[in-house]
Amino acid sequence: MLDVRKLRLLRELKIRGTLAEVATALSYSPSSVSQQLALLEKEVGVELLRKSGRRVMLTPQAEVLVAHTATLLETLDRAEADLAASQTTVAGTVRIAVFQSAALALMPDALTMMTREFPDVRVEMVQREPETALYEMFARDFDLVIAEQYPGHAAPRHAELDHLPLTTDAIRLAVPPAGLDGGEIRSVVDAAGSAWVMEPRGAASRHWAEQACRLAGFEPDVRYETADLQAQIRLIESGNAVGLMPDLMWTGRETTVQLFDLPENPRRSIFTSARKASAERPALRTCREVLARAAAVVAV
């Protein structure tokens, strides 16, 4: 009988690309991963891996096993969810990946509620950019992802993952406080000659912000790049930049910059995503319910 643990290593190699990355993800040594995959080859009696330079490639026979492994893992997820649902208490560990503004605005209240109402659930949180987090959950690094989607920019979709809307927030032009901007900037068009702060290239928010400027008729002078929105706020409130800021960043804090509505009042969508096979785990379902309550409190 095939060993599910070895099959999972093969699937991890398909997803992550190298033995070293598989070893890091699963806390193994690269040599241990290599040995386990060699044993799997002997068990199935066919070649599974071929060297290609410094990397290894999966053979067609290995691809067949990977496809079946995904189905096996989904079945095990459902079995674990059904077993957990048969218990009288909600318990277990939920690993959550969350982007910065949601971590600041939603997670403190949600964690407080979880601790008070479901003390047997352990919640572990890691900050990740949404695109990375969704892929890592597909790879089984997380149980739940809180992600964002900008207008006209669909977030990555994986067949194994669900998509549950959580809340939305407005995106506005953020400019320095009155007295620091000369009182001249009230629209994106007015900011054409300003220094801009945006997230690094590759982020959906960066692409959306650049498009907003181009639709206004200019190429933004992106002088400052940072994925830390709190750092962006400091640059804006100190008079060094302008930017496009989602309203969720102001939850629980004073608005220290001037905010102006954008044409058509664009809103960012925030959603949760989990593997469909494990979505009915009571601890996971409870986390989503609590997050929805926390989001309702801060909804803008």
C-alpha atoms as one frame of an Amber mdcrd trajectory, in Angstrom:
protein
   0.000   0.000   0.000   1.286   3.462  -0.884   2.435   5.686   1.984   0.442
   8.925   2.090   3.330  10.753   3.770   5.675   9.936   0.880   2.981  10.844
  -1.631   2.597  14.199   0.052   6.323  14.833  -0.355   5.923  14.226  -4.076
   3.005  16.665  -4.240   5.006  19.225  -2.266   7.834  18.908  -4.790   5.357
  19.576  -7.582   4.091  22.705  -5.805   7.343  24.135  -4.408   9.798  23.153
  -7.135  12.896  22.081  -5.198  13.845  19.527  -2.570  15.233  22.311  -0.386
  11.918  24.191  -0.397  10.016  21.001   0.421  12.395  20.334   3.302  11.953
  23.865   4.657   8.165  23.731   4.397   7.872  20.405   6.213  10.797  20.814
   8.633  12.757  17.933   7.106  16.332  17.823   5.888  16.806  17.809   2.099
  18.540  14.438   2.325  15.578  12.991   4.225  13.170  14.232   1.544  15.371
  12.740  -1.150  15.553   9.396   0.665  11.781   9.214   1.151  11.128   9.952
  -2.507  13.676   7.301  -3.522  11.821   4.790  -1.353   8.548   5.798  -2.998
  10.081   5.109  -6.416  11.019   1.606  -5.264   7.535   1.011  -3.865   5.741
   1.980  -7.081   8.356   0.416  -9.368   8.565   3.298 -11.852  10.772   6.339
 -12.285   9.228   9.389 -10.602  12.003  11.978 -10.790  14.509  13.003 -13.441
  17.399  15.392 -13.035  17.321  18.610 -15.034  20.453  20.595 -14.276  20.423
  21.246 -10.540  16.694  20.583 -10.253  14.562  17.469 -10.455  11.518  17.130
 -12.684   8.471  14.949 -12.165   7.851  12.206 -14.720   4.372  11.663 -16.237
   3.902   8.771 -13.806   4.697  11.082 -10.889   2.104  13.573 -12.178  -0.509
  10.789 -12.047   0.349  10.102  -8.412   0.256  13.815  -7.545  -3.271  14.131
  -8.949  -4.455  11.191  -6.855  -2.618  12.541  -3.796  -4.586  15.786  -3.959
  -7.801  13.746  -3.872  -6.517  11.665  -0.962  -5.603  14.748   1.064  -9.035
  16.270   0.444 -10.637  13.052   1.686  -8.504  13.153   4.829  -9.448  16.816
   5.365 -13.139  15.909   5.186 -12.613  12.995   7.567 -10.910  15.290  10.083
 -13.689  17.864   9.721 -16.381  15.230  10.285 -14.532  13.850  13.306 -14.151
  17.325  14.817 -17.834  18.048  14.191 -18.780  14.956  16.192 -17.179  16.404
  19.334 -19.163  18.359  21.919 -16.618  21.188  22.173 -15.027  23.404  19.536
 -11.282  22.835  19.702  -8.158  22.677  17.572  -5.626  24.945  15.915  -6.411
  27.381  13.103  -3.493  28.882  11.192  -4.478  32.216   9.639  -2.618  34.307
   7.065  -3.727  37.948   6.932  -2.652  41.136   5.172  -1.631  44.192   7.178
  -4.716  46.409   7.316  -6.956  43.458   8.192  -4.459  42.362  10.846  -4.676
  45.815  12.418  -8.417  46.407  12.070 -10.022  42.972  12.441  -7.732  40.553
  14.236  -7.437  42.174  17.698 -11.204  42.098  18.338 -11.599  38.717  16.637
  -8.846  37.164  18.759 -10.351  38.630  21.926 -13.730  37.114  21.075 -12.190
  33.744  20.202 -10.282  33.611  23.495 -13.367  34.548  25.483 -15.916  32.358
  23.716 -13.847  29.437  22.392 -10.878  28.982  24.731 -10.063  25.533  23.328
  -9.293  26.947  19.888  -5.701  28.024  19.323  -5.383  30.708  16.632  -1.998
  31.279  15.021  -1.609  34.345  12.787   1.036  35.233  10.196   1.097  38.377
   8.053   1.279  37.633   4.345   0.471  39.399   1.103  -2.806  37.966  -0.255
  -1.421  36.488  -3.485   1.306  34.647  -1.575  -1.042  33.555   1.205  -3.603
  32.018  -1.153  -0.944  29.945  -2.853   0.570  28.886   0.464  -2.845  27.763
   1.713  -3.264  25.742  -1.478   0.081  24.219  -0.451  -1.454  23.532   3.002
   0.673  26.006   4.982  -2.457  27.737   6.359  -6.045  26.837   7.220  -7.582
  30.243   6.533  -6.568  33.320   4.559  -7.940  36.839   4.852  -7.318  38.427
   1.471  -8.187  41.538  -0.511  -9.352  42.270  -4.023  -9.116  45.660  -5.710
 -11.758  46.851  -8.197 -11.233  45.206 -11.563  -8.428  42.976 -10.237  -9.532
  39.425  -9.468  -7.595  37.627  -6.759  -5.976  34.284  -7.722  -8.448  31.384
  -7.759  -7.563  27.786  -6.917 -10.130  25.055  -7.512  -9.524  23.579  -4.052
 -10.236  26.872  -2.242 -13.509  28.616  -1.436 -14.178  32.364  -1.388 -16.401
  33.953   1.267 -16.982  37.760   1.253 -16.181  39.447   4.568 -16.477  43.219
   4.119 -15.538  46.137   1.864 -13.881  49.484   2.448 -13.468  52.669   0.444
 -10.182  53.686  -1.159  -9.430  57.404  -0.935  -6.735  59.842  -1.904  -4.607
  60.583   1.157  -2.695  63.887   1.181  -0.710  65.699   3.891  -2.601  67.639
   6.578  -3.765  71.157   5.816  -0.804  73.509   5.866   1.678  70.944   4.570
   0.269  70.485   1.077  -0.367  74.126   0.244  -4.098  73.407   0.100  -3.850
  72.614  -3.611  -4.361  68.828  -3.720  -7.954  67.636  -3.594  -8.031  65.065
  -6.381  -5.797  62.561  -8.146  -5.438  65.034 -11.016  -4.204  67.690  -8.582
  -1.536  65.231  -7.353   0.009  64.724 -10.786   3.164  66.619  -9.813   3.484
  65.150  -6.317   5.763  62.457  -4.955   3.765  59.250  -4.453   4.136  56.350
  -2.041   2.877  52.948  -3.166   3.359  49.278  -2.449   6.130  47.454  -4.346
   5.602  46.335  -7.928   3.683  43.081  -8.227   1.126  43.961  -5.555  -2.461
  44.287  -6.792  -2.790  47.585  -4.911   0.241  48.992  -6.769  -1.139  48.060
 -10.163  -4.545  49.494  -9.274  -3.040  52.751  -7.975  -0.905  53.205 -11.085
  -3.946  52.644 -13.278  -5.920  55.232 -11.303  -3.200  57.796 -12.003  -2.927
  56.864 -15.674  -6.694  57.180 -16.103  -6.308  60.668 -14.631  -3.826  61.471
 -17.375  -0.354  61.105 -15.858   2.342  58.644 -14.835   2.842  58.823 -11.045
   6.228  59.747  -9.628   6.494  56.780  -7.260   9.358  58.014  -5.155   8.713
  55.745  -2.174   7.873  52.042  -2.099   6.830  50.100   0.994   4.372  47.307
   1.729   3.938  48.760   5.240   0.836  50.975   5.081   1.673  52.499   8.457
   4.971  53.674   6.972   2.998  55.059   4.027   0.797  57.029   6.431   3.851
  58.509   8.150   5.263  59.669   4.812   1.957  61.276   3.897   1.236  62.926
   7.240   4.768  64.366   7.337   4.208  66.094   3.988   6.561  63.928   1.934
   4.102  62.053  -0.265   0.544  61.402  -1.355  -1.044  57.998  -1.738  -4.212
  55.943  -2.111  -5.300  54.539   1.249  -8.030  52.023   2.154 -10.325  53.129
   4.966  -9.654  50.045   7.075  -6.277  51.536   7.989  -8.037  54.182  10.121
  -9.867  51.692  12.335  -9.089  52.459  15.967  -6.840  55.412  15.178  -7.178
  59.113  14.481  -7.194  60.218  10.844  -3.970  62.218  10.548  -4.150  63.111
   6.852  -6.667  64.688   4.515  -8.830  62.156   2.673 -10.659  62.842  -0.584
 -13.120  60.613  -2.410 -12.125  59.212  -5.779 -14.300  59.207  -8.912 -16.923
  56.422  -8.783 -16.077  55.802  -5.097 -14.084  52.561  -5.570 -14.171  49.977
  -2.795 -11.796  47.178  -1.937 -13.321  43.746  -1.276 -12.072  41.701   1.674
 -12.786  37.983   1.821 -11.771  34.786   3.563 -10.632  31.644   1.808 -10.179
  28.078   3.044  -9.712  24.668   1.499 -13.188  23.438   0.610 -12.518  20.009
   2.102 -11.747  21.426   5.554 -14.106  24.429   5.578 -16.615  22.657   7.845
 -14.138  22.054  10.657 -15.900  23.597  13.673 -12.837  25.597  14.767 -12.378
  26.994  11.270 -16.061  27.739  10.790 -16.149  29.474  14.176 -13.164  31.668
  13.260 -14.954  32.815  10.125 -18.121  33.604  12.062 -16.179  35.630  14.624
 -14.286  37.473  11.880 -17.614  38.384  10.282 -18.776  39.850  13.617 -15.548
  41.833  13.972 -15.872  43.107  10.407 -19.466  44.210  11.015 -18.306  46.406
  13.900 -15.704  48.260  11.809 -17.629  48.304   8.521 -17.344  51.641   6.749
